Coordinates of C-alpha atoms and ligand atoms in Angstrom, one line a residue:
Chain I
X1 CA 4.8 -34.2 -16.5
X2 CA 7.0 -30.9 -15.7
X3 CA 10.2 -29.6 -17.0
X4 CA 12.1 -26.6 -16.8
X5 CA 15.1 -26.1 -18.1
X6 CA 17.2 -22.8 -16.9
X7 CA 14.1 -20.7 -16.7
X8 CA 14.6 -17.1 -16.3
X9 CA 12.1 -14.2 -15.1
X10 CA 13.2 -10.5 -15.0
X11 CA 11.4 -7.3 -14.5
X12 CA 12.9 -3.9 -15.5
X13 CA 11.5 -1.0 -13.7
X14 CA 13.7 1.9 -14.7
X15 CA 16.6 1.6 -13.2
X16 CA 15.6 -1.7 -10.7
X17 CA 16.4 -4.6 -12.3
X18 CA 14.2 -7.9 -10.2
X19 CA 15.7 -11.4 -11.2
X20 CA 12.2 -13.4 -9.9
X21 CA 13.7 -16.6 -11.8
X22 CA 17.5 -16.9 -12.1
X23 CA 17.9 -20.5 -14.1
X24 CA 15.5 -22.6 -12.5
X25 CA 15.4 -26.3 -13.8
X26 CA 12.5 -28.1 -12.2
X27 CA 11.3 -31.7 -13.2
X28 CA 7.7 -32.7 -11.2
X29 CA 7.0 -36.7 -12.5
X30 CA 3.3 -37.7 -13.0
X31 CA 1.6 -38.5 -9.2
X32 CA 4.2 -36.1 -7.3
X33 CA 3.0 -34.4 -4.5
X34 CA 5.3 -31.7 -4.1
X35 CA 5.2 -28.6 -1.7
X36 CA 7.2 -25.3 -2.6
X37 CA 8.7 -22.9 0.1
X38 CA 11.1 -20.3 0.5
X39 CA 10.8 -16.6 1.5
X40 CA 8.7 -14.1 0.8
X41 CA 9.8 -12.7 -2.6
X42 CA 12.0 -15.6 -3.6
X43 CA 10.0 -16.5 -6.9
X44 CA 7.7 -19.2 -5.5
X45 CA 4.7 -17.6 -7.4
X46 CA 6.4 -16.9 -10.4
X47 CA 7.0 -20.0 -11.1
X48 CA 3.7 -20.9 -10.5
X49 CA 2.2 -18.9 -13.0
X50 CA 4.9 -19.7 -15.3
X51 CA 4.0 -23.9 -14.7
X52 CA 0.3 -23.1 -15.2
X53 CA 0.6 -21.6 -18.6
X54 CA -0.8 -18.0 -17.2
X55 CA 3.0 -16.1 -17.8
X56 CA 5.8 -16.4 -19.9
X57 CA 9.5 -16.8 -19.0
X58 CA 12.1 -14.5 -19.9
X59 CA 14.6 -17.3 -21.1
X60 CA 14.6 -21.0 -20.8
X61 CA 12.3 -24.0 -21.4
X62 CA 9.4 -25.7 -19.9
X63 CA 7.9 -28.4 -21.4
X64 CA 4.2 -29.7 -20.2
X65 CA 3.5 -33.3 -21.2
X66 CA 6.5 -33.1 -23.5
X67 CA 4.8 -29.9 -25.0
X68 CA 7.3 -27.0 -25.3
X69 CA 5.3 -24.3 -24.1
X70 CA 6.4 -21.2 -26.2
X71 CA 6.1 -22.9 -29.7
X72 CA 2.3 -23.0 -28.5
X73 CA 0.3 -19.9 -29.5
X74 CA -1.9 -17.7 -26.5
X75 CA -5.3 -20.2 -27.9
X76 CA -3.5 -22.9 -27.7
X77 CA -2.1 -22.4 -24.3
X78 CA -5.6 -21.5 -22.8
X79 CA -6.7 -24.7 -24.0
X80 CA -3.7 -26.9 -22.9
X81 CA -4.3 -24.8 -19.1
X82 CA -8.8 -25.2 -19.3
X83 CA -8.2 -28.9 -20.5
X84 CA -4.9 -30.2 -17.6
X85 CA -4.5 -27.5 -14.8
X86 CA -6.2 -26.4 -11.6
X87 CA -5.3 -23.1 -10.3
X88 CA -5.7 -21.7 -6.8
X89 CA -4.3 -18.2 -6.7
X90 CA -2.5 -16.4 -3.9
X91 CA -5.2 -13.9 -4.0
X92 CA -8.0 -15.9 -5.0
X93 CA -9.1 -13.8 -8.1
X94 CA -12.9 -14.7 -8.0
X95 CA -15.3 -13.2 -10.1
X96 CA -16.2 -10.2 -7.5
X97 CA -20.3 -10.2 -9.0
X98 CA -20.5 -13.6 -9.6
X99 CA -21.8 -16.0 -6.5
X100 CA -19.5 -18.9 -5.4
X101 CA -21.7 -21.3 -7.2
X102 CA -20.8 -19.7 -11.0
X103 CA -17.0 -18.7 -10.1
X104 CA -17.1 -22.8 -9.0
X105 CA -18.6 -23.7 -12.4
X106 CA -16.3 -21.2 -14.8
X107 CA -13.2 -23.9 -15.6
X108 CA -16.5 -26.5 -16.7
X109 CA -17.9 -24.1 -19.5
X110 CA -14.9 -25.0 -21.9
X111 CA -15.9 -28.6 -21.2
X112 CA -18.1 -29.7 -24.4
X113 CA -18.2 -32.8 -22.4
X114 CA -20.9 -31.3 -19.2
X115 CA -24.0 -30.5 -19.3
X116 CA -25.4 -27.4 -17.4
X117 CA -26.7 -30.0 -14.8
X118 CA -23.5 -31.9 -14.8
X119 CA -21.6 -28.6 -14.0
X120 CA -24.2 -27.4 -11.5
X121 CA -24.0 -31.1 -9.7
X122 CA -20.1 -30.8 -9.0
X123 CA -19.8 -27.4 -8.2
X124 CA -22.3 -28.1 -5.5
X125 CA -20.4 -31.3 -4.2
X126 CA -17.0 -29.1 -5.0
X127 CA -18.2 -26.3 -2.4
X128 CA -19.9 -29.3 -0.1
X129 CA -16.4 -30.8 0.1
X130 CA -14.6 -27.4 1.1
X131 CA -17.7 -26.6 3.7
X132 CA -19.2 -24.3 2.0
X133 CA -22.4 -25.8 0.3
X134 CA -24.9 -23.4 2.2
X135 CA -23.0 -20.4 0.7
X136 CA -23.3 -21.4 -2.4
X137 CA -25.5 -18.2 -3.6
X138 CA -23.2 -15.7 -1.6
X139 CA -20.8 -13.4 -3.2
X140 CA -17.2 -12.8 -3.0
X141 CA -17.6 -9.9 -0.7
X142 CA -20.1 -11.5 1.4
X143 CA -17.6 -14.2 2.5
X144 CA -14.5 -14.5 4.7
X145 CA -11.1 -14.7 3.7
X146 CA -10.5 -18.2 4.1
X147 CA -13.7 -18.6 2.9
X148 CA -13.3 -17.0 -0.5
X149 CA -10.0 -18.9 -0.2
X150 CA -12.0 -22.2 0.0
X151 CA -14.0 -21.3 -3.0
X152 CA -11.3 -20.7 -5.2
X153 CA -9.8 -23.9 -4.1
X154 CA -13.6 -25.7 -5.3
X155 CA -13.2 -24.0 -8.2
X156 CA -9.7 -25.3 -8.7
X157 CA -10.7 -29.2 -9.0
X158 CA -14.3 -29.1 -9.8
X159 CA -13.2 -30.1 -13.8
X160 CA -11.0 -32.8 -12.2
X161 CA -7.7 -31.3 -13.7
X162 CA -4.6 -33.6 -13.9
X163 CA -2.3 -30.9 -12.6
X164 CA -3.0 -29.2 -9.7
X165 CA -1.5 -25.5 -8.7
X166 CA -1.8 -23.9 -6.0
X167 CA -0.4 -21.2 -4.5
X168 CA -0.6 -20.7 -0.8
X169 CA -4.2 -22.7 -0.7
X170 CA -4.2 -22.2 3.2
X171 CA -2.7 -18.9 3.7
X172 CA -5.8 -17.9 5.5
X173 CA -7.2 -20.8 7.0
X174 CA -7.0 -21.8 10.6
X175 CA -5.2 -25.4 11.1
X176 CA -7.9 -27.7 11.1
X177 CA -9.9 -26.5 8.0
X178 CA -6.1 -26.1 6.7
X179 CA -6.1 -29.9 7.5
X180 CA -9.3 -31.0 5.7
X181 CA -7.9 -29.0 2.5
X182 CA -5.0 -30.7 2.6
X183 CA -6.7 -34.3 2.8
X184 CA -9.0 -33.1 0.0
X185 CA -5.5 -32.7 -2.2
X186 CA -3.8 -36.0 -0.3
X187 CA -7.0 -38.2 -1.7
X188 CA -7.0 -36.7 -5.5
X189 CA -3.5 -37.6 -5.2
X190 CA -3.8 -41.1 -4.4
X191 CA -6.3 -40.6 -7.3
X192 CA -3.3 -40.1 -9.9
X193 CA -3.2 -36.4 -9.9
X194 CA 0.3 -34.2 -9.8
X195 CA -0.1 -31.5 -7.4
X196 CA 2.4 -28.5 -6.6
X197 CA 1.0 -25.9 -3.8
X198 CA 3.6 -23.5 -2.5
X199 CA 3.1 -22.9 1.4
X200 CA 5.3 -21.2 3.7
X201 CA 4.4 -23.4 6.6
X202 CA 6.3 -26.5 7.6
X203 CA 3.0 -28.3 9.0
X204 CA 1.6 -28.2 5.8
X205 CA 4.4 -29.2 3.8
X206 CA 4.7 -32.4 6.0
X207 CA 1.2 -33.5 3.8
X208 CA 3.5 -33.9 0.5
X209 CA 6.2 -35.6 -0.7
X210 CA 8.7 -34.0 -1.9
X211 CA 9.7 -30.3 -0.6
X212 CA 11.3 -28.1 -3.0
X213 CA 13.5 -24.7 -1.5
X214 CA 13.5 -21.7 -3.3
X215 CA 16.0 -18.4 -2.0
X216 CA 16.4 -15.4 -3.7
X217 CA 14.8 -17.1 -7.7
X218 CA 16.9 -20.3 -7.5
X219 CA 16.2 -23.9 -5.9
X220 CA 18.3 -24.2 -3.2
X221 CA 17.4 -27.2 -1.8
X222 CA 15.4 -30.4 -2.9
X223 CA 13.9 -32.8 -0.6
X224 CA 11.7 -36.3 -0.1
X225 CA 9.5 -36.0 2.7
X226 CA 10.0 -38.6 5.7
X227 CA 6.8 -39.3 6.2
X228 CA 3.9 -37.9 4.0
Chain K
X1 CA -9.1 1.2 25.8
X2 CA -11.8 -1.0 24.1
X3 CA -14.8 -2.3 25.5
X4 CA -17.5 -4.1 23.8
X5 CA -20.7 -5.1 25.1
X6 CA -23.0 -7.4 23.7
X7 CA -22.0 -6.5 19.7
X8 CA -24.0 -8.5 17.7
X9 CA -23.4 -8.5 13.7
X10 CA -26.2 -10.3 11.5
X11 CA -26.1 -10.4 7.3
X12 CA -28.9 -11.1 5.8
X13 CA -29.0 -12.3 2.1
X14 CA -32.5 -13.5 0.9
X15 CA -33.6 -16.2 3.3
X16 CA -29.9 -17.0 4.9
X17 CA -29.2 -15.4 8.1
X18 CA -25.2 -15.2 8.9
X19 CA -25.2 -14.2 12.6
X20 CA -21.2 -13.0 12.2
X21 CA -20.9 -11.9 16.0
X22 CA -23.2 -13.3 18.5
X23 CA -23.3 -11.1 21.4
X24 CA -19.3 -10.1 21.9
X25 CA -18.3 -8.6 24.9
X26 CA -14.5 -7.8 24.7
X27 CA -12.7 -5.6 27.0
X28 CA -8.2 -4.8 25.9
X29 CA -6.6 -2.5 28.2
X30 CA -4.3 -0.4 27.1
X31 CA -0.8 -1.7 26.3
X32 CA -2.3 -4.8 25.5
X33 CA -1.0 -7.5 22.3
X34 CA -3.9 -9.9 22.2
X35 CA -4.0 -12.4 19.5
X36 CA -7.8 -13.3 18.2
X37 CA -7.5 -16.5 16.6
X38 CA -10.6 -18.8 15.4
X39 CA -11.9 -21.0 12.4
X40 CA -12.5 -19.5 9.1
X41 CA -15.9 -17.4 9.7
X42 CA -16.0 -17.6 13.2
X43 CA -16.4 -13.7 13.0
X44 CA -12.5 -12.4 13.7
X45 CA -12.9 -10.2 10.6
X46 CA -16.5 -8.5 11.4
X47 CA -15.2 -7.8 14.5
X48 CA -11.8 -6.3 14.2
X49 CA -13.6 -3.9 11.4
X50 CA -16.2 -2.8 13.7
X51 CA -13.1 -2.4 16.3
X52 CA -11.6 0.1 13.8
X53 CA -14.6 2.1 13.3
X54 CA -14.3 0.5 9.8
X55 CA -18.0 -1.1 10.2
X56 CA -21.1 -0.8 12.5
X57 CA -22.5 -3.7 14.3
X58 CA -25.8 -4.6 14.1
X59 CA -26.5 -4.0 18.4
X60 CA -24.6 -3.6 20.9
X61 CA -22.2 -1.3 22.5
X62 CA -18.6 0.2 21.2
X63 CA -16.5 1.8 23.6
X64 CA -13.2 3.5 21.9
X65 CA -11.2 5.2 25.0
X66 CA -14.4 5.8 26.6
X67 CA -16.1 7.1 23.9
X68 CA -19.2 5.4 22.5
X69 CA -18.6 5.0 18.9
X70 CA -22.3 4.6 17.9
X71 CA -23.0 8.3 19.1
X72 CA -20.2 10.0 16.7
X73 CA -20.8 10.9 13.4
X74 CA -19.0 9.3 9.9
X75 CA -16.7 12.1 10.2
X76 CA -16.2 12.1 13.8
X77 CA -15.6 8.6 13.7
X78 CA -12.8 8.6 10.5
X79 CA -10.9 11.5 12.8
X80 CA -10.7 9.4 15.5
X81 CA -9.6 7.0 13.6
X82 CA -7.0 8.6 11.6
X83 CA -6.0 9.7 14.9
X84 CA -5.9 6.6 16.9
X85 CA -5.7 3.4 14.7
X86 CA -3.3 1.8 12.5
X87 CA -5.1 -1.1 10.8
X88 CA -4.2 -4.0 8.5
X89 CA -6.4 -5.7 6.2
X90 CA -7.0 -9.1 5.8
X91 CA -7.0 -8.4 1.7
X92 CA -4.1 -5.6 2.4
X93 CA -6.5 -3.1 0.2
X94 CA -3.4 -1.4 -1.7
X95 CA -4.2 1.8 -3.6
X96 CA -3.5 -0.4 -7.0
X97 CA -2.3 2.5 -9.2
X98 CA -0.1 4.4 -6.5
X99 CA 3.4 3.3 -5.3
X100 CA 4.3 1.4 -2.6
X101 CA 5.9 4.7 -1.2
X102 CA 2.9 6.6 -1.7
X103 CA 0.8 3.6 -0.4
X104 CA 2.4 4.0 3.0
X105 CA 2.6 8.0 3.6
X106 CA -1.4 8.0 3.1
X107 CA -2.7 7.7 6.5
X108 CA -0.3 10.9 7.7
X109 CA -2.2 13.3 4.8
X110 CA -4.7 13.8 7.2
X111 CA -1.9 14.6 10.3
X112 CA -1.1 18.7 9.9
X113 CA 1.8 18.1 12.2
X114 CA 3.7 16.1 9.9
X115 CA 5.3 18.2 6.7
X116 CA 6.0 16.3 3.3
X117 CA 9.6 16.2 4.1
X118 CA 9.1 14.1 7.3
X119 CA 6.3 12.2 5.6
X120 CA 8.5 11.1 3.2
X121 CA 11.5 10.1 5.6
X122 CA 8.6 8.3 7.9
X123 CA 7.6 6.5 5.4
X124 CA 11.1 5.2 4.0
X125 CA 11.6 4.2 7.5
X126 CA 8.6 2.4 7.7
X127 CA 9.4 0.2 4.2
X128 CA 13.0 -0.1 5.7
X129 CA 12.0 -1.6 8.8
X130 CA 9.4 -4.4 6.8
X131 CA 12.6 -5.1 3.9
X132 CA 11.1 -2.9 1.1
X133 CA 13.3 0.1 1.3
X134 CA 14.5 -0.9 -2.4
X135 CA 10.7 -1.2 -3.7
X136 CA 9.7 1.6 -2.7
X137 CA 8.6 2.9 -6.2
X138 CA 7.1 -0.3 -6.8
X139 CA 3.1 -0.7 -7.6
X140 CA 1.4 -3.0 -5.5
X141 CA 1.1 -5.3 -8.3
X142 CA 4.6 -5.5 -9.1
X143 CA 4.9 -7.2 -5.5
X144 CA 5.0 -10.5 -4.3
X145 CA 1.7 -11.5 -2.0
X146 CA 4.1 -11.2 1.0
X147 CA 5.6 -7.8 -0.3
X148 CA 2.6 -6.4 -0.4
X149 CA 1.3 -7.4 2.8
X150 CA 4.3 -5.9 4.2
X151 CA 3.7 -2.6 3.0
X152 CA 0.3 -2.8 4.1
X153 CA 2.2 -3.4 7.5
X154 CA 4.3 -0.4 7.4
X155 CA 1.2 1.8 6.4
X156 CA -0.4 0.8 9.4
X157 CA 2.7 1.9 11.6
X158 CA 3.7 4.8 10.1
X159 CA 1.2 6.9 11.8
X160 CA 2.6 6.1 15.0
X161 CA -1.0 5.2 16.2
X162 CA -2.1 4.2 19.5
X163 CA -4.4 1.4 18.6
X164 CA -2.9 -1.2 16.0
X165 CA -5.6 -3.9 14.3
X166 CA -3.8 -6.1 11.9
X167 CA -5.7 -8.9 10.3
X168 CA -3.6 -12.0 9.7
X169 CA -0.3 -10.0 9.0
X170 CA 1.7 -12.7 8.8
X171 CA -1.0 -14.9 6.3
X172 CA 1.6 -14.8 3.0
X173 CA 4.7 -14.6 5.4
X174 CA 7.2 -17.2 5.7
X175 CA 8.5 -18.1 9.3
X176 CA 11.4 -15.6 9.2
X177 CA 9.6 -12.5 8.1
X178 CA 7.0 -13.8 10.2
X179 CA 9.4 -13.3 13.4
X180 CA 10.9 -10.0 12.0
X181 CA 7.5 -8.2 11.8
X182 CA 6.3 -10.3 15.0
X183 CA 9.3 -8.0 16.4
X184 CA 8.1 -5.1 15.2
X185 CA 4.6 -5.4 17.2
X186 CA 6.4 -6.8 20.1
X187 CA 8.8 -3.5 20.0
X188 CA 5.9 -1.1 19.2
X189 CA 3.9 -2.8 21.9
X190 CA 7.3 -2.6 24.5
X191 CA 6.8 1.5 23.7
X192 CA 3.1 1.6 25.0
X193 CA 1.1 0.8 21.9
X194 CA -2.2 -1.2 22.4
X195 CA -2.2 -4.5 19.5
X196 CA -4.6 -6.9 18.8
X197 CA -3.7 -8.8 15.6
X198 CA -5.8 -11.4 14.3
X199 CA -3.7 -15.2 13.4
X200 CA -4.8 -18.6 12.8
X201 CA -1.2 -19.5 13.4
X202 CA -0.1 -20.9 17.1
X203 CA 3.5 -19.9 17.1
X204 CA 2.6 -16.2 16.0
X205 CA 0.2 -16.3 19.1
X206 CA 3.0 -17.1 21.1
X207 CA 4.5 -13.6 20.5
X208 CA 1.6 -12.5 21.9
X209 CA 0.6 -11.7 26.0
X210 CA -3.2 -13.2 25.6
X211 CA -4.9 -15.4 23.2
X212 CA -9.0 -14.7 22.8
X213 CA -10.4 -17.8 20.9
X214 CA -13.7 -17.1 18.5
X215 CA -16.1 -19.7 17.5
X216 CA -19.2 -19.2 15.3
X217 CA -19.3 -15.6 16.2
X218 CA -19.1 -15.8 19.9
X219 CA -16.2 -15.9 22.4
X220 CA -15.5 -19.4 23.6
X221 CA -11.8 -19.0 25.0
X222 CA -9.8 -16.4 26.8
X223 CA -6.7 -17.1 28.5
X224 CA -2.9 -15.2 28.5
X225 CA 0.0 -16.5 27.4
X226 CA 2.4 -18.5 29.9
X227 CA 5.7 -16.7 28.0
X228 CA 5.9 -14.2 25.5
Ligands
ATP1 N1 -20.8 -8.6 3.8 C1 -21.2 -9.8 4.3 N2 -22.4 -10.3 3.9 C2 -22.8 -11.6 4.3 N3 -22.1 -12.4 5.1 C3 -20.9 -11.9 5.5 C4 -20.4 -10.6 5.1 N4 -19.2 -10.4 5.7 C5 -18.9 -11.5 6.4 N5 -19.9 -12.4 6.3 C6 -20.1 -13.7 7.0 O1 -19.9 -13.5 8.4 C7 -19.1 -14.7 8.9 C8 -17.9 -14.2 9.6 O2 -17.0 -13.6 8.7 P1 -15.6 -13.0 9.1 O3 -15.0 -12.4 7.9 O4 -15.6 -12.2 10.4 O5 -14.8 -14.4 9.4 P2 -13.3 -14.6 9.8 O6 -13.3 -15.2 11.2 O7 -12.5 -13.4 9.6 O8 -12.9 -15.8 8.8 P3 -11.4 -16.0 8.0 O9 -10.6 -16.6 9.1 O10 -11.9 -17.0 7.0 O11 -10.9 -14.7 7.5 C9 -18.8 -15.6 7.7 O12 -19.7 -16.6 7.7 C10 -19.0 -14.7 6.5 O13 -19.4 -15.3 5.4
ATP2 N1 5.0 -7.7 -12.3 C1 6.2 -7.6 -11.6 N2 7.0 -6.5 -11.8 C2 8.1 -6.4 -11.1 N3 8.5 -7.2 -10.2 C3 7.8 -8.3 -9.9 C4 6.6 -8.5 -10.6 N4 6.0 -9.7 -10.1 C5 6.9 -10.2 -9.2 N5 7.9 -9.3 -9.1 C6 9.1 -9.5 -8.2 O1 9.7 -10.8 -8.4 C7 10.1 -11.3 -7.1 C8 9.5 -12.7 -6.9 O2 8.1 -12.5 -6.8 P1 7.1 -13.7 -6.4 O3 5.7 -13.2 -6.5 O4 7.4 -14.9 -7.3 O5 7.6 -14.1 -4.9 P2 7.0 -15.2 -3.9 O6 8.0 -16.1 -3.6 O7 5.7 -15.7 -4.4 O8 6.7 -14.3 -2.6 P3 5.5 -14.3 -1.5 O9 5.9 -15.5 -0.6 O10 5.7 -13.0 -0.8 O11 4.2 -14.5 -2.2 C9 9.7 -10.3 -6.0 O12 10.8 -9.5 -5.7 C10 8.6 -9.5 -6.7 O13 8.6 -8.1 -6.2
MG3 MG1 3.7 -15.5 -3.8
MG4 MG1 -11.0 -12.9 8.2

């Protein structure tokens, strides 16, 4: 469902020269469950948003469902990322004057296929499964960390995307709420759906299947899990 | 050094009521390194910004060194914190547009002691001793999550404050950086300083001397740790 071949990311800032990606080939098959670690800086979410369509590489290939990304125009891509991919970001990026309920609903408004009471029904059951149904009219800034994390998680499968993303879903969650998140994305994967999150803590990687090593832009190591 | 009694914290939005603090009463003595730990929206947050003068509670007494915080003014209570408090936010709260550099020599503009040469050198030390001596003309977003919570970490230090509140420093961390600024509080602490750092992770506790557990806004748990 994933390929990368060599992918590159650099950033030029005068004289500083940052190699984020230094040749990163990646394959992810359909139904993986696949956590990515590695230290802080090491390219974990540059990849990311280079997998979920939301920033180009500098060089290489990365081909989505056989589609090779950069012969796709901007349109194109948003549709290919509304249509296929959920996206939890590091920091969230909610909608900071919408309530939880609408940022919830935003991926189903490119659906032609949902009605306004369609999309209303499964964000409600979307922020029921993360805990947060009673907040449903708060916003943003009225909510914890982890809560605001938990929304943007909702708001990440609510249009029941084939490809998940998410980047550090439980940086700020305590362990068991960490736990129920991670059964949430353990059951849409023994639903058929390919999911990447990058965590920096072994006790969540033990939840997937594969562990994948990143140091310093490249993969260093590449693992099955024991016992998901 | 701090004592609270009876801090309550209520939000009201429409007909939901979110009691965020219940009736706290919290007493850290100097040269303390408590960890506050707790589920998402138990109330950790609301009351490490009311700690740092950064929020009022709703009722309820605020000691800071003796002094009751609810008698001083805005003014009085932004000296005293300048003065005394090095904090870390849970969302970091970077000046976006102004180096990282920049980012940490802000709290020292209000110390006249300090000159811009020795700002400057302060703050260089402060990046060096996170791993971000090289990024330090960098713009927050031209940082990794981690990155960027590390800078927020040297801000915090640079003042050489008495008091330092950090909320979930370690969130975007993997384990190694994790330990190294673990270190740093345990070092700062070993020179006098007071900590109380918020974590919902139980080997960061460990680094700690005393654990204080929040539930649902109230304090259920309160023990020290065997060996830090
Ligand atoms: N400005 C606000 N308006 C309304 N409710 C708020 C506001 N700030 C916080 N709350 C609520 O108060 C409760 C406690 O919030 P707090 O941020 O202290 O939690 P926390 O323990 O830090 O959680 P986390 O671990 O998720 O960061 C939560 O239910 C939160 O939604
Ligand atoms: N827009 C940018 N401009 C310049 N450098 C950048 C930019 N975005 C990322 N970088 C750099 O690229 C490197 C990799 O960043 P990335 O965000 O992928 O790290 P990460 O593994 O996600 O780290 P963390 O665990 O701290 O979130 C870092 O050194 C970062 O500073
Ligand atoms: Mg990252
Ligand atoms: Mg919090």
């Amino acid at each position: 469902v994933i390929e990368t071949r060599d992918l590159t990311k650099t950033y030029t800032m005068g004289d500083i020269v940052v190699k984020a990606l230094r040749g990163t080939s990646l394959k992810i098959y359909e139904n993986e469950f696949v956590a990515i670690m590695g230290p802080s800086g090491s390219g974990k979410s540059t990849i990311m948003n280079i997998l979920g369509c939301l920033d180009v590489a500098t060089s290489g290939d990365y081909f989505l469902d056989g589609i090779d990304v950069k012969k796709n125009t901007a349109n194109q891509l948003a549709d290919l990322r509304n249509q296929k991919i959920g996206f939890v970001f590091q920091a969230y990026n909610l909608l900071p004057r919408t309530p939880a309920i609408e940022n919830v609903e935003l991926p189903m408004l490119y659906n032609p296929n949902i009605n306004a009471k369609e999309r209303r029904e499964r964000a409600l059951e979307a922020l029921r499964s993360v805990g947060l149904l009673e907040r449903a009219a708060s916003m943003p800034n009225q909510l914890s960390g982890g809560q605001q994390q938990r929304v943007a998680i909702a708001r990440a499968i609510v249009n029941d995307p084939v490809l998940i993303l998410a980047d550090e879903p439980t940086g700020n969650l305590d362990t068991r709420t960490s736990f129920e998140v991670m059964e949430i994305f353990q059951k849409m994967n023994a639903l058929g759906k390919t999911i990447a999150l990058v965590t920096h803590e072994p006790d969540i990687a033990e939840f997937t299947k594969r562990n994948v090593h990143f140091r310093d832009g490249s993969i260093f190591k590449d693992e099955m899990v024991a016992n998901p």
